[in-house]
Amino acid sequence: MRYRIFPLTLWLVTSAAFAVTEPAIIPLPKSIERREGVCELIPGAIDPGADARPETKAIARFLADRLSERTRQNFHLKSNLDSVKAVELRLAQTQASPESYTLTVKPGHLINIEASDEAGLFYGAQTLLQLLPPDAKGSANLQLPSVQIQDQPRFQWRGLELDVARHFFSTDEVKRLLDEMAMYKLNTFHWHLVDDQGWRIEIKKYPKLTQLGAWRQNVGFGLDPKKATAFGPDGRYGGFYTQADIREVVAYATSRHINIVPEIEMPGHSSAALMAYPQFSCTGGPFTNDLPGGIFDGVFCAGNDGSFKFMEDVLAEVIDLFPGKFIHIGGDEVLTNNWKNCAKCQARMKQEGMHHEMELESYFIRRIEKFIDAHDRRLIGWSEIREGGLAQDAAIMDWAGGAIEAASSGHDVVMSPLKDCYFDHYQSKDIANEPHSIGGYLPLEQVYAFEPIPAKLAPEFRKHILGAQANLWTEYIPSFSHVQYMLFPRICAMAEVVWSPREARDWNSFSHRLEIHYKLFDQLGINYRHPSAPPQQASSAK
Ligand SMILES: [Zn+2]
């Protein structure tokens, strides 16, 4: 007998001795069939198949490690001597999309994950891990519900942005975040590496960027230094990633099927860069990165060819470090006052026949875009970059409008509107009992109700909406524990928005499933906000 699980239903089936938790998978798979019986998970080998590629073996090893951690029993990559097989991973020649998979858990103990690509095997493994009870430690008999799951994502861009410029987060913290993203099948990490208050990526040709730009005298933003974590050995506040660190994080992300999109902000939000190299500004400086939140006049001079040479040198090193297609160049919130009063900028405008400084911004972006295109990468930038027109290949990250116009003119768009995707906003209206935030209000329900395809976008252009992402700006978030508190559980809602079929979205089902995930967060040591949290727990973010 087969029966379908309807999203509204959550069962607890108890057999004589063991409780089998019904599937509480987030994001909800495309199709899940609950079958009769239970499957006993017996510690043993994860079999990637004979002559498996190294990438497939890596997923088998990943699954073995996670199962061992979660159950405190011995799972391992299959060797020739193994007789007990716990899970089979199989690559199949199918037309299925690379991220899709089929997971079969049958009575007895055969568990099989099949996919056309390692990405699908990886997501099948993540789903299997969610079939374990939240606290599976030391259970002698692990029983899983018998299911057949067929799954594939709705969108190709399932993202999370982390601002490491306002406050710095270590390589280990970033890796932990990547693991947490992978649990929820997010595949794009947008790493906001530079801003007015910090430059966080080592650039060999311009060492002062990190020698000066990565450190502040103060924690800043009026925050209590005791709540902040990133202090250097000399007591200065901040930090940066060496190129070796970046390569390590990129490899880690790749092994979790996450692409990293680095963001190098220009021409505005550049006080930290210009503090180190003021010759590329209009005024010559001086600049400081000891700044509160806001928009400042740390803007590159668009009339100076040296500014472009500097940016291209920086981007050449960035492109060498990050293998993904997209390079984010920011482009938002540019103050053009300096350009009005700069002889070089005005000369450039005259030479190019421009009448307004906005055109100069467009010139800046187009010139950088040529460089990025020439290196076989694609430019993506915030809403503002489309104002002066763009090359066809450039993509927009819509935070402030413009998605419909951009998509209708053939540009790809990632949706990240301020109203629905800004996770630095408060999760509750009871702000006295929440950690201090930048403002705004974005409850879990609103994230869950977010629809990435704009209603007014004509059907023929919907393919240009690549997906969506949550943004975490960190002006008021000086520790990783606080990062987690702002992300969880809202990131689970975003994961379901970008992965699951639109018609399957059901708030009641989601909130029931989330109850199981809160227990999982407790097991994994993830700081989170429980919607019914008493005030003392809600304010526990350190
Ligand atoms: Zn200038």
Coordinates of C-alpha atoms and ligand atoms in Angstrom, one line a residue:
M1 CA 0.0 0.0 0.0
R2 CA 1.2 3.5 -0.8
Y3 CA -0.1 6.7 0.4
R4 CA 0.9 10.3 -0.2
I5 CA 2.0 12.6 2.6
F6 CA 0.0 15.8 2.5
P7 CA 1.9 18.8 3.7
L8 CA -0.7 19.5 6.4
T9 CA -0.1 16.1 8.1
L10 CA 2.6 15.1 10.5
W11 CA 2.4 11.8 12.1
L12 CA 4.2 10.1 14.9
V13 CA 4.1 6.4 14.3
T14 CA 5.1 4.2 17.2
S15 CA 6.0 0.6 16.8
A16 CA 6.4 -1.7 19.8
A17 CA 9.7 -0.4 20.9
F18 CA 10.8 2.5 18.8
A19 CA 9.5 5.8 17.7
V20 CA 9.8 6.6 14.1
T21 CA 9.7 10.3 13.4
E22 CA 7.7 11.0 10.3
P23 CA 9.6 13.0 7.6
A24 CA 10.0 16.6 8.6
I25 CA 12.0 17.7 5.6
I26 CA 12.9 21.3 4.9
P27 CA 12.8 22.4 2.2
L28 CA 9.8 20.2 1.3
P29 CA 10.7 17.9 -1.5
K30 CA 8.9 18.0 -4.9
S31 CA 7.3 14.6 -4.2
I32 CA 7.3 12.4 -1.1
E33 CA 5.6 9.0 -0.9
R34 CA 5.3 7.4 2.5
R35 CA 5.3 3.6 2.2
E36 CA 4.4 0.9 4.6
G37 CA 7.0 -0.2 7.1
V38 CA 10.2 1.1 8.5
C39 CA 13.8 0.8 7.5
E40 CA 16.5 -0.1 10.0
L41 CA 19.6 2.0 9.5
I42 CA 22.5 -0.4 10.3
P43 CA 25.9 1.2 10.8
G44 CA 28.2 0.2 7.9
A45 CA 29.5 1.2 4.6
I46 CA 28.4 4.0 2.3
D47 CA 28.9 2.5 -1.2
P48 CA 29.5 5.0 -4.0
G49 CA 29.5 2.2 -6.6
A50 CA 32.4 0.4 -8.4
D51 CA 34.8 2.7 -10.2
A52 CA 33.2 5.7 -8.6
R53 CA 34.6 9.1 -9.5
P54 CA 36.6 10.9 -6.7
E55 CA 33.7 13.5 -6.5
T56 CA 31.2 10.7 -5.8
K57 CA 33.5 9.1 -3.2
A58 CA 33.8 12.5 -1.5
I59 CA 30.0 12.6 -1.1
A60 CA 30.0 9.0 0.3
R61 CA 32.7 10.1 2.8
F62 CA 30.7 13.2 3.7
L63 CA 27.6 11.2 4.4
A64 CA 29.5 8.6 6.4
D65 CA 31.0 11.4 8.5
R66 CA 27.7 13.1 9.2
L67 CA 25.9 9.9 10.0
S68 CA 28.8 8.9 12.4
E69 CA 28.6 12.3 14.1
R70 CA 24.8 12.3 14.4
T71 CA 24.5 8.7 15.6
R72 CA 27.9 8.2 17.3
Q73 CA 28.2 4.9 15.4
N74 CA 30.6 3.8 12.7
F75 CA 29.7 4.7 9.2
H76 CA 32.5 4.8 6.6
L77 CA 33.3 4.8 2.9
K78 CA 33.0 1.2 1.5
S79 CA 36.1 -0.8 1.3
N80 CA 36.6 -4.2 -0.4
L81 CA 36.2 -6.0 3.0
D82 CA 32.9 -4.6 3.9
S83 CA 29.9 -6.9 4.0
V84 CA 27.3 -4.5 5.6
K85 CA 26.2 -1.9 3.2
A86 CA 24.1 1.0 4.8
V87 CA 23.6 3.3 1.9
E88 CA 24.1 3.1 -1.9
L89 CA 24.9 6.2 -4.0
R90 CA 24.4 5.8 -7.7
L91 CA 25.0 8.1 -10.6
A92 CA 22.5 7.4 -13.4
Q93 CA 22.5 8.4 -17.0
T94 CA 19.3 10.4 -17.1
Q95 CA 18.1 13.7 -18.4
A96 CA 17.3 14.8 -14.9
S97 CA 18.7 18.2 -13.9
P98 CA 22.0 17.9 -12.0
E99 CA 20.5 18.9 -8.6
S100 CA 17.6 16.5 -8.7
Y101 CA 17.7 13.1 -7.0
T102 CA 15.6 10.1 -6.0
L103 CA 16.0 8.8 -2.4
T104 CA 14.5 5.4 -1.7
V105 CA 14.3 4.1 1.9
K106 CA 12.8 0.6 1.9
P107 CA 11.9 -1.8 4.7
G108 CA 14.9 -3.9 5.5
H109 CA 17.9 -1.8 5.4
L110 CA 18.6 -0.8 1.8
I111 CA 18.8 2.9 1.3
N112 CA 19.5 4.2 -2.2
I113 CA 20.2 7.7 -3.6
E114 CA 20.2 8.1 -7.3
A115 CA 21.0 11.2 -9.3
S116 CA 22.5 12.3 -12.6
D117 CA 25.2 14.4 -10.9
E118 CA 27.1 14.6 -7.6
A119 CA 25.0 17.7 -6.7
G120 CA 21.9 15.5 -6.7
L121 CA 23.6 12.8 -4.7
F122 CA 24.7 15.5 -2.2
Y123 CA 21.1 16.8 -1.8
G124 CA 19.8 13.3 -1.5
A125 CA 22.3 12.8 1.4
Q126 CA 21.1 15.9 3.1
T127 CA 17.5 14.7 2.9
L128 CA 18.5 11.3 4.3
L129 CA 20.2 13.1 7.2
Q130 CA 16.9 14.9 7.9
L131 CA 15.1 11.5 8.2
L132 CA 17.1 10.8 11.3
P133 CA 15.5 11.7 14.6
P134 CA 17.0 15.1 15.8
D135 CA 18.7 13.3 18.7
A136 CA 20.1 10.1 17.1
K137 CA 23.1 9.8 19.4
G138 CA 23.9 6.3 20.5
S139 CA 20.6 4.7 19.4
A140 CA 21.2 1.0 19.0
N141 CA 18.4 0.7 16.6
L142 CA 17.8 3.5 14.2
Q143 CA 14.6 3.3 12.3
L144 CA 13.8 5.5 9.4
P145 CA 10.4 5.9 7.8
S146 CA 10.0 4.0 4.5
V147 CA 9.8 6.6 1.8
Q148 CA 10.3 7.3 -1.9
I149 CA 11.3 10.9 -2.5
Q150 CA 11.8 12.5 -5.9
D151 CA 13.1 16.0 -5.7
Q152 CA 14.4 18.9 -7.6
P153 CA 14.8 22.6 -7.0
R154 CA 12.5 25.3 -8.3
F155 CA 15.3 27.9 -8.7
Q156 CA 19.0 27.7 -9.6
W157 CA 20.1 30.6 -7.4
R158 CA 19.3 29.8 -3.7
G159 CA 21.4 32.3 -1.9
L160 CA 22.6 33.9 1.3
E161 CA 24.6 37.1 1.6
L162 CA 26.9 37.7 4.5
D163 CA 28.5 41.1 5.2
V164 CA 32.0 40.5 6.7
A165 CA 33.0 44.1 6.2
R166 CA 31.0 45.7 9.0
H167 CA 32.0 42.9 11.3
F168 CA 34.5 40.2 10.5
F169 CA 33.8 36.5 10.8
S170 CA 36.6 33.9 10.8
T171 CA 37.3 31.2 8.2
D172 CA 35.9 28.6 10.6
E173 CA 32.7 30.6 11.2
V174 CA 32.2 31.0 7.4
K175 CA 32.8 27.2 6.9
R176 CA 30.2 26.5 9.6
L177 CA 27.8 28.8 7.8
L178 CA 28.4 26.9 4.6
D179 CA 27.5 23.6 6.3
E180 CA 24.3 25.2 7.6
M181 CA 23.4 26.5 4.2
A182 CA 24.1 23.0 2.7
M183 CA 21.7 21.4 5.2
Y184 CA 18.9 23.5 3.6
K185 CA 20.1 23.1 0.0
L186 CA 21.2 26.7 -0.5
N187 CA 23.8 26.8 -3.2
T188 CA 25.0 30.4 -3.5
F189 CA 27.1 32.2 -0.9
H190 CA 27.4 35.9 -1.6
W191 CA 30.4 37.0 0.3
H192 CA 30.3 40.8 0.8
L193 CA 34.1 41.2 1.3
V194 CA 34.6 45.0 1.3
D195 CA 32.7 48.1 2.4
D196 CA 33.4 51.5 3.9
Q197 CA 34.1 49.9 7.3
G198 CA 36.4 47.1 6.3
W199 CA 38.5 45.4 3.5
R200 CA 38.7 41.7 4.1
I201 CA 40.4 40.0 1.2
E202 CA 44.2 40.0 0.8
I203 CA 45.3 41.5 -2.5
K204 CA 49.0 40.8 -3.2
K205 CA 49.5 43.8 -5.4
Y206 CA 48.0 46.3 -2.9
P207 CA 49.0 45.1 0.6
K208 CA 47.8 48.2 2.4
L209 CA 44.2 47.3 1.7
T210 CA 44.4 44.7 4.5
Q211 CA 47.2 46.3 6.5
L212 CA 45.1 49.4 7.0
G213 CA 41.6 48.7 5.7
A214 CA 41.0 45.5 7.6
W215 CA 41.4 47.0 11.0
R216 CA 39.5 49.6 13.0
Q217 CA 40.4 51.3 16.3
N218 CA 36.8 50.7 17.5
V219 CA 34.2 48.0 17.3
G220 CA 32.0 50.7 16.1
F221 CA 28.2 51.2 15.6
G222 CA 27.9 52.0 19.3
L223 CA 28.2 48.4 20.2
D224 CA 29.6 46.9 23.4
P225 CA 33.1 45.5 22.7
K226 CA 32.3 42.6 25.1
K227 CA 29.7 41.4 22.6
A228 CA 32.2 41.5 19.7
T229 CA 34.6 38.7 18.8
A230 CA 37.0 39.7 16.1
F231 CA 40.0 41.3 17.8
G232 CA 43.5 41.1 16.4
P233 CA 46.6 40.1 18.6
D234 CA 47.4 43.9 19.0
G235 CA 43.9 44.7 20.2
R236 CA 42.7 46.3 17.0
Y237 CA 39.3 45.3 15.8
G238 CA 38.8 43.4 12.5
G239 CA 40.6 40.8 10.4
F240 CA 40.9 39.6 6.9
Y241 CA 41.2 36.4 4.8
T242 CA 44.6 35.6 3.2
Q243 CA 44.5 34.2 -0.3
A244 CA 45.2 30.8 1.2
D245 CA 42.2 31.2 3.5
I246 CA 40.0 32.1 0.5
R247 CA 41.2 29.0 -1.5
E248 CA 40.4 26.9 1.6
V249 CA 36.9 28.3 1.9
V250 CA 36.2 28.0 -1.8
A251 CA 37.3 24.3 -1.8
Y252 CA 35.1 23.7 1.3
A253 CA 32.1 25.4 -0.4
T254 CA 32.7 23.4 -3.6
S255 CA 32.6 20.1 -1.6
R256 CA 29.2 21.2 -0.4
H257 CA 28.0 22.2 -3.8
I258 CA 27.9 25.9 -3.0
N259 CA 29.2 28.5 -5.4
I260 CA 30.7 31.6 -3.8
V261 CA 30.0 35.0 -5.4
P262 CA 32.6 37.5 -4.2
E263 CA 31.5 41.1 -3.9
I264 CA 34.0 43.9 -4.4
E265 CA 32.0 47.1 -3.9
M266 CA 32.7 50.0 -6.3
P267 CA 32.7 52.9 -7.0
G268 CA 31.0 53.8 -3.7
H269 CA 31.1 52.2 -0.2
S270 CA 34.9 52.3 -0.7
S271 CA 36.2 54.3 2.3
A272 CA 38.3 51.4 3.6
A273 CA 40.0 51.0 0.2
L274 CA 40.6 54.7 -0.2
M275 CA 42.0 55.0 3.3
A276 CA 44.8 52.7 2.1
Y277 CA 45.1 54.2 -1.4
P278 CA 43.6 57.8 -1.3
Q279 CA 45.2 58.7 -4.7
F280 CA 42.3 56.9 -6.4
S281 CA 39.7 59.3 -4.9
C282 CA 38.7 62.7 -6.2
T283 CA 39.8 64.6 -3.1
G284 CA 43.0 62.8 -2.1
G285 CA 41.6 62.0 1.3
P286 CA 42.3 61.3 4.1
F287 CA 39.7 58.6 4.7
T288 CA 38.9 56.5 7.7
N289 CA 37.0 53.2 8.1
D290 CA 36.0 54.1 11.7
L291 CA 32.5 54.9 10.5
P292 CA 29.0 54.4 11.6
G293 CA 26.4 52.8 9.3
G294 CA 25.3 55.0 6.3
I295 CA 26.5 56.3 2.9
F296 CA 29.8 58.1 2.7
D297 CA 31.9 60.0 0.2
G298 CA 34.5 57.3 0.0
V299 CA 34.0 57.0 -3.8
F300 CA 36.6 56.2 -6.5
C301 CA 37.5 58.9 -8.9
A302 CA 35.9 58.0 -12.3
G303 CA 38.1 60.5 -14.2
N304 CA 41.3 58.9 -13.1
D305 CA 42.5 56.0 -15.3
G306 CA 44.6 54.9 -12.3
S307 CA 41.3 54.0 -10.4
F308 CA 40.4 51.6 -13.2
K309 CA 43.9 50.1 -13.3
F310 CA 43.6 49.6 -9.5
M311 CA 40.2 48.0 -9.8
E312 CA 41.2 45.7 -12.6
D313 CA 44.3 44.6 -10.7
V314 CA 42.1 43.8 -7.7
L315 CA 39.5 42.0 -9.8
A316 CA 42.3 40.0 -11.6
E317 CA 43.3 38.5 -8.2
V318 CA 39.7 38.0 -7.2
I319 CA 38.9 36.2 -10.5
D320 CA 41.9 34.0 -9.9
L321 CA 40.6 33.0 -6.5
F322 CA 37.0 32.4 -7.2
P323 CA 36.0 29.8 -9.9
G324 CA 32.3 30.8 -10.1
K325 CA 30.9 32.6 -13.1
F326 CA 29.5 35.7 -11.3
I327 CA 31.6 38.6 -9.9
H328 CA 29.5 41.1 -7.8
I329 CA 30.7 44.7 -8.1
G330 CA 28.2 46.3 -5.8
G331 CA 27.3 49.6 -7.6
D332 CA 24.8 50.7 -5.0
E333 CA 24.3 54.0 -3.1
V334 CA 27.0 56.0 -4.9
L335 CA 27.3 59.6 -3.6
T336 CA 28.4 61.7 -6.7
N337 CA 29.1 65.0 -4.9
N338 CA 32.9 64.5 -5.2
W339 CA 32.5 63.9 -9.0
K340 CA 30.8 67.3 -9.3
N341 CA 33.8 69.1 -7.9
C342 CA 36.6 67.0 -9.4
A343 CA 38.4 68.4 -12.5
K344 CA 39.3 64.9 -13.7
C345 CA 35.7 63.6 -13.4
Q346 CA 34.3 66.7 -15.1
A347 CA 36.9 66.3 -17.9
R348 CA 35.8 62.7 -18.4
M349 CA 32.2 63.7 -18.6
K350 CA 33.0 66.4 -21.2
Q351 CA 35.1 64.0 -23.2
E352 CA 32.4 61.3 -23.2
G353 CA 29.6 63.8 -23.9
M354 CA 27.8 63.2 -20.5
H355 CA 25.5 65.7 -18.8
H356 CA 24.9 64.2 -15.4
E357 CA 27.0 62.4 -12.9
M358 CA 24.7 59.4 -13.0
E359 CA 26.1 58.8 -16.5
L360 CA 29.5 58.7 -15.1
E361 CA 28.5 56.0 -12.7
S362 CA 27.2 54.0 -15.7
Y363 CA 30.5 54.6 -17.5
F364 CA 32.3 53.2 -14.5
I365 CA 30.2 50.1 -14.4
R366 CA 30.4 49.5 -18.1
R367 CA 34.2 49.9 -18.2
I368 CA 34.5 47.3 -15.3
E369 CA 32.0 45.1 -17.1
K370 CA 34.3 44.9 -20.2
F371 CA 37.1 43.7 -18.0
I372 CA 35.0 41.1 -16.3
D373 CA 33.6 39.9 -19.7
A374 CA 37.1 39.7 -21.1
H375 CA 37.9 37.2 -18.3
D376 CA 34.9 35.1 -19.2
R377 CA 33.0 36.0 -16.1
R378 CA 29.6 37.7 -15.6
L379 CA 29.0 40.9 -13.8
I380 CA 26.2 41.2 -11.2
G381 CA 25.4 44.3 -9.2
W382 CA 22.7 45.9 -7.1
S383 CA 19.5 47.5 -8.5
E384 CA 21.2 50.8 -9.2
I385 CA 23.6 49.5 -11.9
R386 CA 20.9 49.3 -14.5
E387 CA 20.1 53.0 -14.3
G388 CA 22.5 53.9 -17.1
G389 CA 22.0 50.8 -19.3
L390 CA 23.9 47.6 -19.2
A391 CA 25.5 45.0 -21.5
Q392 CA 23.1 42.1 -22.2
D393 CA 25.1 39.6 -20.1
A394 CA 25.1 41.6 -16.9
A395 CA 22.7 40.5 -14.1
I396 CA 20.9 42.6 -11.5
M397 CA 20.5 41.8 -7.8
D398 CA 17.2 43.5 -7.0
W399 CA 17.0 45.0 -3.6
A400 CA 15.4 48.4 -4.5
G401 CA 13.2 47.7 -7.5
G402 CA 13.8 47.3 -11.2
A403 CA 13.4 43.5 -11.5
I404 CA 10.5 43.7 -14.0
E405 CA 12.2 46.2 -16.2
A406 CA 15.5 44.3 -16.1
A407 CA 14.0 40.9 -16.8
S408 CA 11.8 42.3 -19.5
S409 CA 14.8 43.6 -21.3
G410 CA 16.5 40.2 -21.1
H411 CA 18.7 40.6 -18.1
D412 CA 18.9 37.9 -15.5
V413 CA 17.8 38.9 -12.0
V414 CA 18.3 37.6 -8.5
M415 CA 15.5 38.8 -6.2
S416 CA 16.5 40.2 -2.8
P417 CA 14.0 42.9 -2.0
L418 CA 14.5 45.0 1.1
K419 CA 10.9 44.2 2.3
D420 CA 11.2 40.3 2.3
C421 CA 14.9 39.4 2.2
Y422 CA 16.7 41.6 4.7
F423 CA 17.5 39.4 7.6
D424 CA 19.1 42.2 9.6
H425 CA 15.6 43.4 10.3
Y426 CA 13.8 42.6 13.5
Q427 CA 12.0 39.2 13.8
S428 CA 9.6 40.4 16.4
K429 CA 7.8 43.6 17.2
D430 CA 8.7 43.2 20.8
I431 CA 12.0 44.9 20.1
A432 CA 12.8 45.5 23.8
N433 CA 13.4 41.8 24.0
E434 CA 15.4 41.4 20.8
P435 CA 19.0 42.1 20.3
H436 CA 19.4 45.6 18.9
S437 CA 19.0 45.7 15.2
I438 CA 19.2 48.2 12.3
G439 CA 15.4 48.4 12.3
G440 CA 12.7 47.1 10.0
Y441 CA 10.5 44.1 10.7
L442 CA 10.7 40.8 8.9
P443 CA 8.8 38.0 10.7
L444 CA 9.2 34.3 9.7
E445 CA 5.7 34.3 8.1
Q446 CA 6.6 37.0 5.7
V447 CA 9.7 35.3 4.5
Y448 CA 7.7 32.2 4.0
A449 CA 5.1 34.1 2.0
F450 CA 7.7 35.7 -0.3
E451 CA 7.3 34.9 -4.0
P452 CA 10.4 35.5 -6.1
I453 CA 8.6 35.8 -9.4
P454 CA 7.1 39.3 -9.6
A455 CA 3.3 39.0 -10.3
K456 CA 3.5 41.6 -13.1
L457 CA 6.3 40.0 -15.0
A458 CA 5.1 38.6 -18.3
P459 CA 5.4 34.8 -18.5
E460 CA 8.0 34.8 -21.3
F461 CA 10.5 36.7 -19.1
R462 CA 10.1 34.6 -15.9
K463 CA 13.0 32.5 -16.9
H464 CA 15.2 35.5 -16.2
I465 CA 14.4 35.3 -12.5
L466 CA 17.4 33.1 -11.4
G467 CA 16.1 32.8 -7.9
A468 CA 16.4 34.7 -4.6
Q469 CA 18.6 35.2 -1.6
A470 CA 18.5 36.4 2.0
N471 CA 20.9 39.3 2.9
L472 CA 22.5 39.6 6.3
W473 CA 24.1 43.0 6.8
T474 CA 26.1 43.0 10.0
E475 CA 26.3 46.6 11.3
Y476 CA 24.7 45.5 14.6
I477 CA 25.8 41.9 14.5
P478 CA 29.2 41.5 16.0
S479 CA 29.3 37.8 16.7
F480 CA 28.7 34.5 14.8
S481 CA 26.2 33.4 17.5
H482 CA 24.2 36.6 16.7
V483 CA 24.5 35.8 12.9
Q484 CA 22.9 32.4 13.6
Y485 CA 20.1 34.0 15.7
M486 CA 19.2 36.3 12.8
L487 CA 19.3 33.5 10.2
F488 CA 17.5 30.7 12.1
P489 CA 14.7 29.9 11.5
R490 CA 14.1 32.5 8.8
I491 CA 16.7 30.9 6.5
C492 CA 14.6 27.7 6.6
A493 CA 11.6 29.6 5.2
M494 CA 13.8 31.1 2.5
A495 CA 15.1 27.6 1.6
E496 CA 11.6 26.4 1.1
V497 CA 10.7 29.5 -1.0
V498 CA 13.6 28.9 -3.4
W499 CA 13.6 25.1 -3.5
S500 CA 10.0 23.7 -3.1
P501 CA 7.2 23.9 -5.7
R502 CA 5.2 27.0 -5.2
E503 CA 1.9 25.1 -4.9
A504 CA 3.4 23.0 -2.1
R505 CA 4.0 25.9 0.2
D506 CA 1.9 25.6 3.3
W507 CA 2.5 27.6 6.4
N508 CA 0.9 25.1 8.9
S509 CA 2.9 22.2 7.5
F510 CA 6.1 24.3 7.6
S511 CA 5.6 25.3 11.2
H512 CA 5.0 21.7 12.2
R513 CA 8.1 20.5 10.5
L514 CA 10.1 23.4 12.0
E515 CA 9.4 22.1 15.5
I516 CA 11.5 19.0 14.7
H517 CA 14.3 21.3 13.3
Y518 CA 14.3 23.4 16.5
K519 CA 15.3 20.1 18.2
L520 CA 18.0 19.6 15.5
F521 CA 19.3 23.1 16.1
D522 CA 19.6 22.3 19.8
Q523 CA 21.6 19.1 19.0
L524 CA 23.9 21.0 16.5
G525 CA 24.4 24.0 18.8
I526 CA 22.8 26.5 16.4
N527 CA 21.6 29.6 18.0
Y528 CA 18.1 30.5 16.9
R529 CA 14.9 32.4 17.7
H530 CA 12.0 30.3 18.6
P531 CA 8.8 32.1 17.7
S532 CA 7.3 31.5 21.1
A533 CA 10.6 32.3 22.9
P534 CA 10.4 33.8 26.3
P535 CA 12.2 37.2 26.4
Q536 CA 15.3 35.9 28.1
Q537 CA 15.9 33.3 25.3
A538 CA 15.0 35.8 22.6
S539 CA 17.7 38.2 23.8
S540 CA 20.3 35.5 24.3
A541 CA 22.2 36.3 21.2
K542 CA 25.7 37.1 22.4
Ligands
ZN1 ZN 37.2 62.5 -9.7

